[in-house]
Amino acid sequence: MDEGYRVFEAHDARDALTILDHRRDIGVVVTDVEMPGGMDGLALASTIRDRWPETVILVNSGRVRPEPNALPIGAGFIAKPYRISELVDQLERLLEQNGVRRRSDDDILEAWYAAEIAHAKADPVDKPTLRARAMAAEQMAIARFGYGAHSAVYDARFPDRPPPRP
């Protein structure tokens, strides 16, 4: 998932903590309850809350639904399977609760445009990944504006710019 966010992937909880130790610009962590290695996602979430209390945490799982008191204070939960738009909506709600603004309509439209341009200019080997990102960005625009309306809103906001997808 990209959706205008920079994403770092970690193989396990230890890798996630190492990334957090070395990066000061990470504001959100999404983790699964079940993870490889010795620490599960709930323990990771608790460790993150203790060490980086300002970090927004979203826990997910397709099998385990943790008790509300098992999640660190302020952490969210989303059950799998979910749509990318549902994940982003949940993240934005958590960010708002923590004083971070929700992405504007223009931010969503810009992310869609940038993803389509990146896909159009990509090398053939990168096209599948960038197509998936562009589709996810378009789904966010659809979720915000409605199917079909997302293109009309884009055209109205950016009349001098070509449409995201010709």
XYZ file of N, CA and C in Angstrom:
498
model
N 0.849 -1.174 0.000
C 0.000 0.000 0.000
C 0.892 1.233 0.000
N 0.502 2.215 -0.757
C 1.246 3.455 -0.838
C 0.334 4.603 -0.415
N -0.689 4.911 -1.172
C -1.707 5.909 -0.823
C -1.127 7.231 -0.354
N 0.055 7.573 -0.841
C 0.657 8.830 -0.438
C 1.498 8.724 0.821
N 1.587 7.559 1.396
C 2.402 7.333 2.585
C 3.678 6.608 2.172
N 4.764 6.870 2.844
C 5.987 6.113 2.618
C 5.914 4.880 3.497
N 6.131 3.710 2.901
C 5.937 2.444 3.601
C 7.277 1.736 3.789
N 7.510 1.262 5.002
C 8.660 0.425 5.313
C 8.123 -0.939 5.721
N 8.726 -2.004 5.212
C 8.283 -3.344 5.568
C 9.303 -3.983 6.501
N 8.802 -4.716 7.481
C 9.656 -5.433 8.426
C 9.277 -6.907 8.394
N 10.279 -7.770 8.432
C 10.045 -9.212 8.399
C 9.413 -9.710 9.691
N 9.821 -9.123 10.794
C 9.297 -9.538 12.095
C 9.363 -8.348 13.056
N 8.965 -8.572 14.286
C 8.921 -7.489 15.276
C 10.307 -6.896 15.525
N 11.305 -7.744 15.565
C 12.664 -7.258 15.800
C 13.089 -6.291 14.690
N 12.791 -6.655 13.432
C 13.101 -5.757 12.318
C 12.330 -4.443 12.440
N 11.068 -4.526 12.835
C 10.251 -3.318 13.000
C 10.869 -2.394 14.044
N 11.297 -2.955 15.156
C 11.908 -2.139 16.212
C 13.225 -1.521 15.746
N 13.992 -2.268 14.962
C 15.241 -1.736 14.419
C 14.965 -0.551 13.500
N 13.962 -0.694 12.639
C 13.593 0.415 11.750
C 13.171 1.628 12.576
N 12.333 1.407 13.574
C 11.879 2.517 14.421
C 13.033 3.162 15.181
N 14.012 2.363 15.597
C 15.185 2.905 16.286
C 15.983 3.852 15.392
N 15.997 3.580 14.086
C 16.835 4.341 13.164
C 16.100 5.425 12.387
N 14.794 5.483 12.505
C 14.011 6.476 11.763
C 13.201 7.306 12.747
N 13.267 8.602 12.615
C 12.498 9.488 13.484
C 11.209 9.973 12.814
N 11.044 9.616 11.537
C 9.914 10.144 10.775
C 8.747 9.167 10.634
N 8.762 8.069 11.356
C 7.671 7.098 11.269
C 6.610 7.467 12.290
N 5.407 7.714 11.803
C 4.319 8.121 12.684
C 3.239 7.084 12.851
N 3.252 6.045 11.995
C 2.207 5.027 12.006
C 2.851 3.658 11.856
N 2.368 2.689 12.636
C 2.790 1.294 12.481
C 1.543 0.438 12.323
N 1.552 -0.383 11.270
C 0.496 -1.370 11.049
C 1.140 -2.732 11.249
N 0.558 -3.543 12.124
C 1.123 -4.855 12.417
C 0.038 -5.914 12.485
N 0.404 -7.118 12.120
C -0.498 -8.256 12.270
C -0.320 -8.808 13.680
N -1.360 -9.431 14.214
C -1.244 -10.069 15.532
C -0.226 -11.198 15.460
N -0.360 -12.040 14.437
C 0.529 -13.193 14.297
C 1.708 -12.816 13.415
N 2.916 -12.941 13.985
C 4.133 -12.573 13.275
C 5.178 -13.650 13.482
N 6.123 -13.779 12.537
C 7.220 -14.717 12.755
C 8.137 -14.206 13.865
N 8.915 -15.085 14.419
C 9.845 -14.690 15.471
C 9.225 -14.826 16.845
N 9.889 -14.313 17.835
C 9.468 -14.506 19.214
C 8.464 -13.511 19.754
N 8.197 -12.432 19.036
C 7.287 -11.403 19.541
C 6.086 -11.292 18.607
N 4.883 -11.366 19.166
C 3.694 -11.206 18.320
C 3.367 -9.721 18.157
N 2.352 -9.436 17.339
C 1.996 -8.056 17.045
C 1.480 -7.281 18.236
N 0.814 -7.965 19.171
C 0.325 -7.271 20.368
C 1.485 -6.840 21.262
N 2.478 -7.716 21.408
C 3.663 -7.353 22.194
C 4.434 -6.231 21.497
N 4.522 -6.313 20.166
C 5.173 -5.242 19.409
C 4.441 -3.921 19.627
N 3.123 -3.949 19.535
C 2.331 -2.729 19.727
C 2.565 -2.139 21.115
N 2.618 -2.980 22.132
C 2.871 -2.495 23.499
C 4.262 -1.891 23.631
N 5.245 -2.539 23.013
C 6.613 -2.021 23.052
C 6.691 -0.666 22.353
N 6.032 -0.564 21.205
C 6.019 0.712 20.478
C 5.353 1.795 21.321
N 4.235 1.472 21.940
C 3.527 2.460 22.771
C 4.431 2.941 23.907
N 5.191 2.023 24.523
C 6.092 2.392 25.620
C 7.256 3.254 25.139
N 7.856 2.892 24.005
C 9.064 3.573 23.538
C 8.791 4.796 22.668
N 7.704 4.763 21.911
C 7.340 5.862 21.016
C 5.861 6.165 21.225
N 5.508 6.786 22.324
C 4.095 6.957 22.685
C 3.274 7.764 21.684
N 3.911 8.579 20.866
C 3.171 9.390 19.898
C 2.836 8.625 18.613
N 3.381 7.425 18.446
C 3.165 6.641 17.228
C 1.754 6.074 17.181
N 1.111 6.226 16.033
C -0.218 5.651 15.808
C -0.031 4.173 15.465
N -0.824 3.316 16.103
C -0.682 1.867 15.922
C -2.009 1.284 15.460
N -1.936 0.481 14.400
C -3.102 -0.248 13.913
C -2.738 -1.722 13.828
N -3.459 -2.536 14.577
C -3.245 -3.985 14.607
C -4.292 -4.623 13.706
N -3.877 -5.660 12.969
C -4.840 -6.372 12.135
C -4.642 -7.870 12.266
N -5.677 -8.613 11.903
C -5.596 -10.074 11.924
C -6.767 -10.655 11.160
N -6.520 -11.796 10.569
C -7.579 -12.533 9.904
C -8.104 -13.669 10.744
N -7.427 -13.960 11.860
C -7.840 -15.092 12.696
C -8.076 -14.728 14.151
N -7.253 -13.861 14.672
C -7.326 -13.527 16.099
C -7.949 -12.144 16.247
N -8.992 -12.051 17.032
C -9.572 -10.734 17.351
C -9.253 -10.466 18.819
N -8.277 -9.590 19.065
C -7.862 -9.357 20.450
C -8.955 -8.680 21.271
N -8.946 -8.969 22.543
C -9.825 -8.265 23.475
C -9.422 -6.785 23.465
N -10.386 -5.885 23.619
C -10.051 -4.451 23.586
C -8.954 -4.060 24.577
N -8.929 -4.679 25.747
C -7.895 -4.323 26.729
C -6.533 -4.928 26.395
N -6.465 -5.786 25.366
C -5.180 -6.347 24.945
C -4.413 -5.371 24.055
N -5.128 -4.417 23.475
C -4.485 -3.411 22.630
C -3.951 -2.274 23.496
N -2.808 -1.713 23.124
C -2.324 -0.542 23.858
C -3.329 0.605 23.742
N -3.328 1.482 24.711
C -4.231 2.637 24.696
C -4.031 3.416 23.398
N -5.138 3.708 22.731
C -5.101 4.488 21.501
C -4.864 3.699 20.231
N -4.543 2.410 20.355
C -4.316 1.593 19.159
C -5.652 1.177 18.562
N -5.657 0.966 17.261
C -6.855 0.510 16.574
C -6.712 -0.929 16.130
N -7.831 -1.506 15.703
C -7.839 -2.872 15.175
C -8.709 -2.909 13.931
N -8.245 -3.659 12.932
C -9.035 -3.909 11.728
C -8.920 -5.389 11.385
N -10.068 -6.010 11.120
C -10.104 -7.434 10.798
C -9.847 -7.643 9.306
N -9.082 -8.690 8.996
C -8.882 -9.100 7.608
C -10.042 -9.998 7.210
N -10.393 -10.039 5.962
C -9.861 -9.228 4.870
C -10.464 -7.829 4.887
N -9.732 -6.889 4.350
C -10.217 -5.519 4.254
C -9.767 -4.935 2.925
N -10.469 -3.923 2.489
C -10.076 -3.182 1.289
C -9.031 -2.146 1.703
N -8.184 -1.783 0.751
C -7.182 -0.752 1.019
C -7.866 0.524 1.498
N -8.990 0.869 0.891
C -9.688 2.094 1.295
C -10.155 2.005 2.747
N -10.553 0.815 3.207
C -10.963 0.642 4.608
C -9.770 0.805 5.541
N -8.624 0.258 5.135
C -7.406 0.393 5.932
C -7.012 1.862 6.046
N -7.003 2.564 4.932
C -6.619 3.977 4.948
C -7.613 4.796 5.764
N -8.909 4.516 5.622
C -9.908 5.231 6.432
C -9.660 5.021 7.923
N -9.377 3.789 8.321
C -9.103 3.488 9.729
C -7.845 4.224 10.194
N -6.801 4.208 9.365
C -5.572 4.930 9.717
C -5.839 6.425 9.865
N -6.610 6.980 8.956
C -6.886 8.416 9.030
C -7.722 8.763 10.253
N -8.633 7.882 10.646
C -9.394 8.117 11.888
C -8.455 8.122 13.093
N -7.538 7.159 13.136
C -6.577 7.111 14.242
C -5.677 8.348 14.235
N -5.250 8.763 13.059
C -4.420 9.963 12.969
C -5.179 11.189 13.459
N -6.437 11.311 13.063
C -7.260 12.434 13.538
C -7.393 12.420 15.053
N -7.609 11.236 15.625
C -7.733 11.119 17.082
C -6.454 11.556 17.777
N -5.330 11.434 17.061
C -4.041 11.822 17.624
C -3.599 13.208 17.162
N -4.538 13.986 16.616
C -4.239 15.365 16.260
C -3.588 15.569 14.909
N -3.595 14.560 14.054
C -3.025 14.691 12.718
C -4.181 14.846 11.742
N -4.079 15.783 10.827
C -5.204 16.068 9.931
C -5.474 14.927 8.951
N -6.727 14.794 8.603
C -7.166 13.839 7.589
C -6.703 14.346 6.226
N -6.385 13.436 5.331
C -5.946 13.818 3.995
C -7.043 14.591 3.281
N -6.657 15.672 2.666
C -7.627 16.500 1.955
C -8.045 15.829 0.650
N -9.128 16.327 0.085
C -9.569 15.838 -1.218
C -8.454 15.988 -2.250
N -7.789 17.150 -2.231
C -6.707 17.375 -3.187
C -5.556 16.403 -2.968
N -5.238 16.074 -1.712
C -4.182 15.100 -1.431
C -4.507 13.758 -2.081
N -5.754 13.337 -1.960
C -6.171 12.052 -2.531
C -6.095 12.099 -4.052
N -6.568 13.186 -4.646
C -6.507 13.318 -6.102
C -5.064 13.388 -6.594
N -4.207 14.102 -5.876
C -2.788 14.194 -6.244
C -2.109 12.829 -6.161
N -2.431 12.050 -5.124
C -1.847 10.713 -4.987
C -2.264 9.825 -6.153
N -3.517 9.925 -6.555
C -4.012 9.152 -7.695
C -3.264 9.555 -8.967
N -3.154 10.854 -9.199
C -2.462 11.358 -10.385
C -0.999 10.894 -10.392
N -0.308 11.059 -9.280
C 1.107 10.678 -9.196
C 1.293 9.182 -9.430
N 0.388 8.367 -8.891
C 0.488 6.917 -9.077
C 0.267 6.538 -10.537
N -0.678 7.186 -11.199
C -0.926 6.900 -12.620
C 0.266 7.330 -13.477
N 0.851 8.481 -13.183
C 2.019 8.957 -13.934
C 3.201 8.010 -13.721
N 3.436 7.594 -12.472
C 4.534 6.660 -12.189
C 4.339 5.361 -12.962
N 3.111 4.865 -13.015
C 2.823 3.637 -13.762
C 3.087 3.841 -15.249
N 2.647 4.972 -15.794
C 2.812 5.238 -17.225
C 4.284 5.320 -17.627
N 5.134 5.826 -16.737
C 6.549 6.014 -17.046
C 7.426 4.843 -16.609
N 6.853 3.828 -15.988
C 7.635 2.751 -15.372
C 8.257 1.810 -16.396
N 9.359 1.207 -15.981
C 9.945 0.109 -16.742
C 8.981 -1.066 -16.699
N 8.990 -1.917 -17.724
C 8.055 -3.052 -17.752
C 8.108 -3.927 -16.499
N 9.272 -4.095 -15.914
C 9.383 -4.955 -14.730
C 8.647 -4.361 -13.526
N 8.556 -3.035 -13.457
C 7.895 -2.366 -12.335
C 6.407 -2.112 -12.569
N 5.943 -2.314 -13.797
C 4.551 -1.986 -14.140
C 3.522 -2.681 -13.258
N 3.630 -3.996 -12.977
C 2.575 -4.634 -12.158
C 2.434 -4.009 -10.771
N 3.546 -3.746 -10.108
C 3.496 -3.147 -8.772
C 2.910 -1.740 -8.831
N 3.360 -0.964 -9.793
C 2.873 0.412 -9.902
C 1.423 0.466 -10.379
N 0.988 -0.513 -11.162
C -0.427 -0.578 -11.558
C -1.283 -0.828 -10.326
N -0.824 -1.741 -9.449
C -1.572 -2.024 -8.219
C -1.664 -0.771 -7.353
N -0.580 -0.014 -7.251
C -0.607 1.227 -6.467
C -1.555 2.249 -7.079
N -1.524 2.347 -8.413
C -2.422 3.293 -9.079
C -3.880 2.894 -8.874
N -4.152 1.605 -8.938
C -5.524 1.140 -8.721
C -5.970 1.416 -7.289
N -5.070 1.207 -6.327
C -5.407 1.481 -4.926
C -5.656 2.978 -4.719
N -4.838 3.816 -5.358
C -5.031 5.266 -5.239
C -6.358 5.681 -5.866
N -6.697 5.063 -6.990
C -7.990 5.375 -7.609
C -9.138 4.915 -6.713
N -8.982 3.768 -6.050
C -10.018 3.288 -5.128
C -10.234 4.272 -3.988
N -9.160 4.915 -3.529
C -9.309 5.934 -2.487
C -10.125 7.115 -3.011
N -9.873 7.508 -4.261
C -10.648 8.601 -4.857
C -12.111 8.194 -5.003
N -12.347 6.961 -5.408
C -13.719 6.465 -5.531
C -14.391 6.440 -4.163
N -13.653 5.978 -3.147
C -14.224 5.918 -1.793
C -14.604 7.315 -1.301
N -13.814 8.316 -1.644
C -14.081 9.677 -1.185
C -15.209 10.338 -1.983
N -15.199 10.147 -3.321
C -16.107 10.921 -4.175
C -17.234 10.113 -4.804
N -17.115 8.795 -4.820
C -18.115 7.950 -5.475
C -17.643 7.503 -6.848
N -18.107 6.325 -7.249
C -17.693 5.769 -8.533
C -18.179 6.667 -9.667
N -17.293 6.992 -10.580
C -17.636 7.876 -11.687
C -17.439 9.337 -11.328
N -17.869 9.716 -10.154
C -17.732 11.109 -9.720
C -16.272 11.474 -9.484
N -15.441 10.489 -9.140
C -14.038 10.788 -8.845
C -13.343 11.433 -10.044
N -13.641 10.976 -11.255
C -13.033 11.572 -12.449
C -13.548 12.986 -12.684
N -14.835 13.188 -12.485
C -15.416 14.519 -12.668
C -14.844 15.510 -11.655
N -14.681 15.062 -10.408
C -14.103 15.933 -9.382
C -12.672 16.291 -9.764
N -11.913 15.300 -10.246
C -10.539 15.561 -10.661
C -10.517 16.614 -11.769
N -11.349 16.408 -12.795
C -11.385 17.352 -13.918
C -11.768 18.761 -13.461
N -12.694 18.862 -12.514
C -13.116 20.173 -12.008
C -12.015 20.846 -11.192
N -11.273 20.058 -10.401
C -10.216 20.631 -9.553
C -8.985 21.025 -10.353
N -8.687 20.225 -11.384
C -7.456 20.436 -12.154
C -7.783 20.524 -13.648
N -8.479 21.592 -14.080
C -8.943 21.670 -15.467
C -7.820 21.751 -16.503
N -6.644 22.220 -16.116
C -5.544 22.366 -17.068
C -4.627 21.152 -17.114
N -4.944 20.140 -16.361
C -4.093 18.957 -16.278
C -4.786 17.795 -16.998
N -4.015 16.956 -17.696
C -4.654 15.799 -18.328
C -5.213 14.859 -17.264
N -6.208 14.049 -17.620
C -6.773 13.127 -16.632
C -5.726 12.126 -16.158
N -5.871 11.600 -14.936
C -4.891 10.644 -14.418
C -4.687 9.449 -15.339
N -5.771 8.939 -15.875
C -5.646 7.793 -16.768
C -6.282 8.173 -18.094
N -5.455 8.230 -19.157
C -6.000 8.617 -20.468
C -7.007 7.606 -20.981
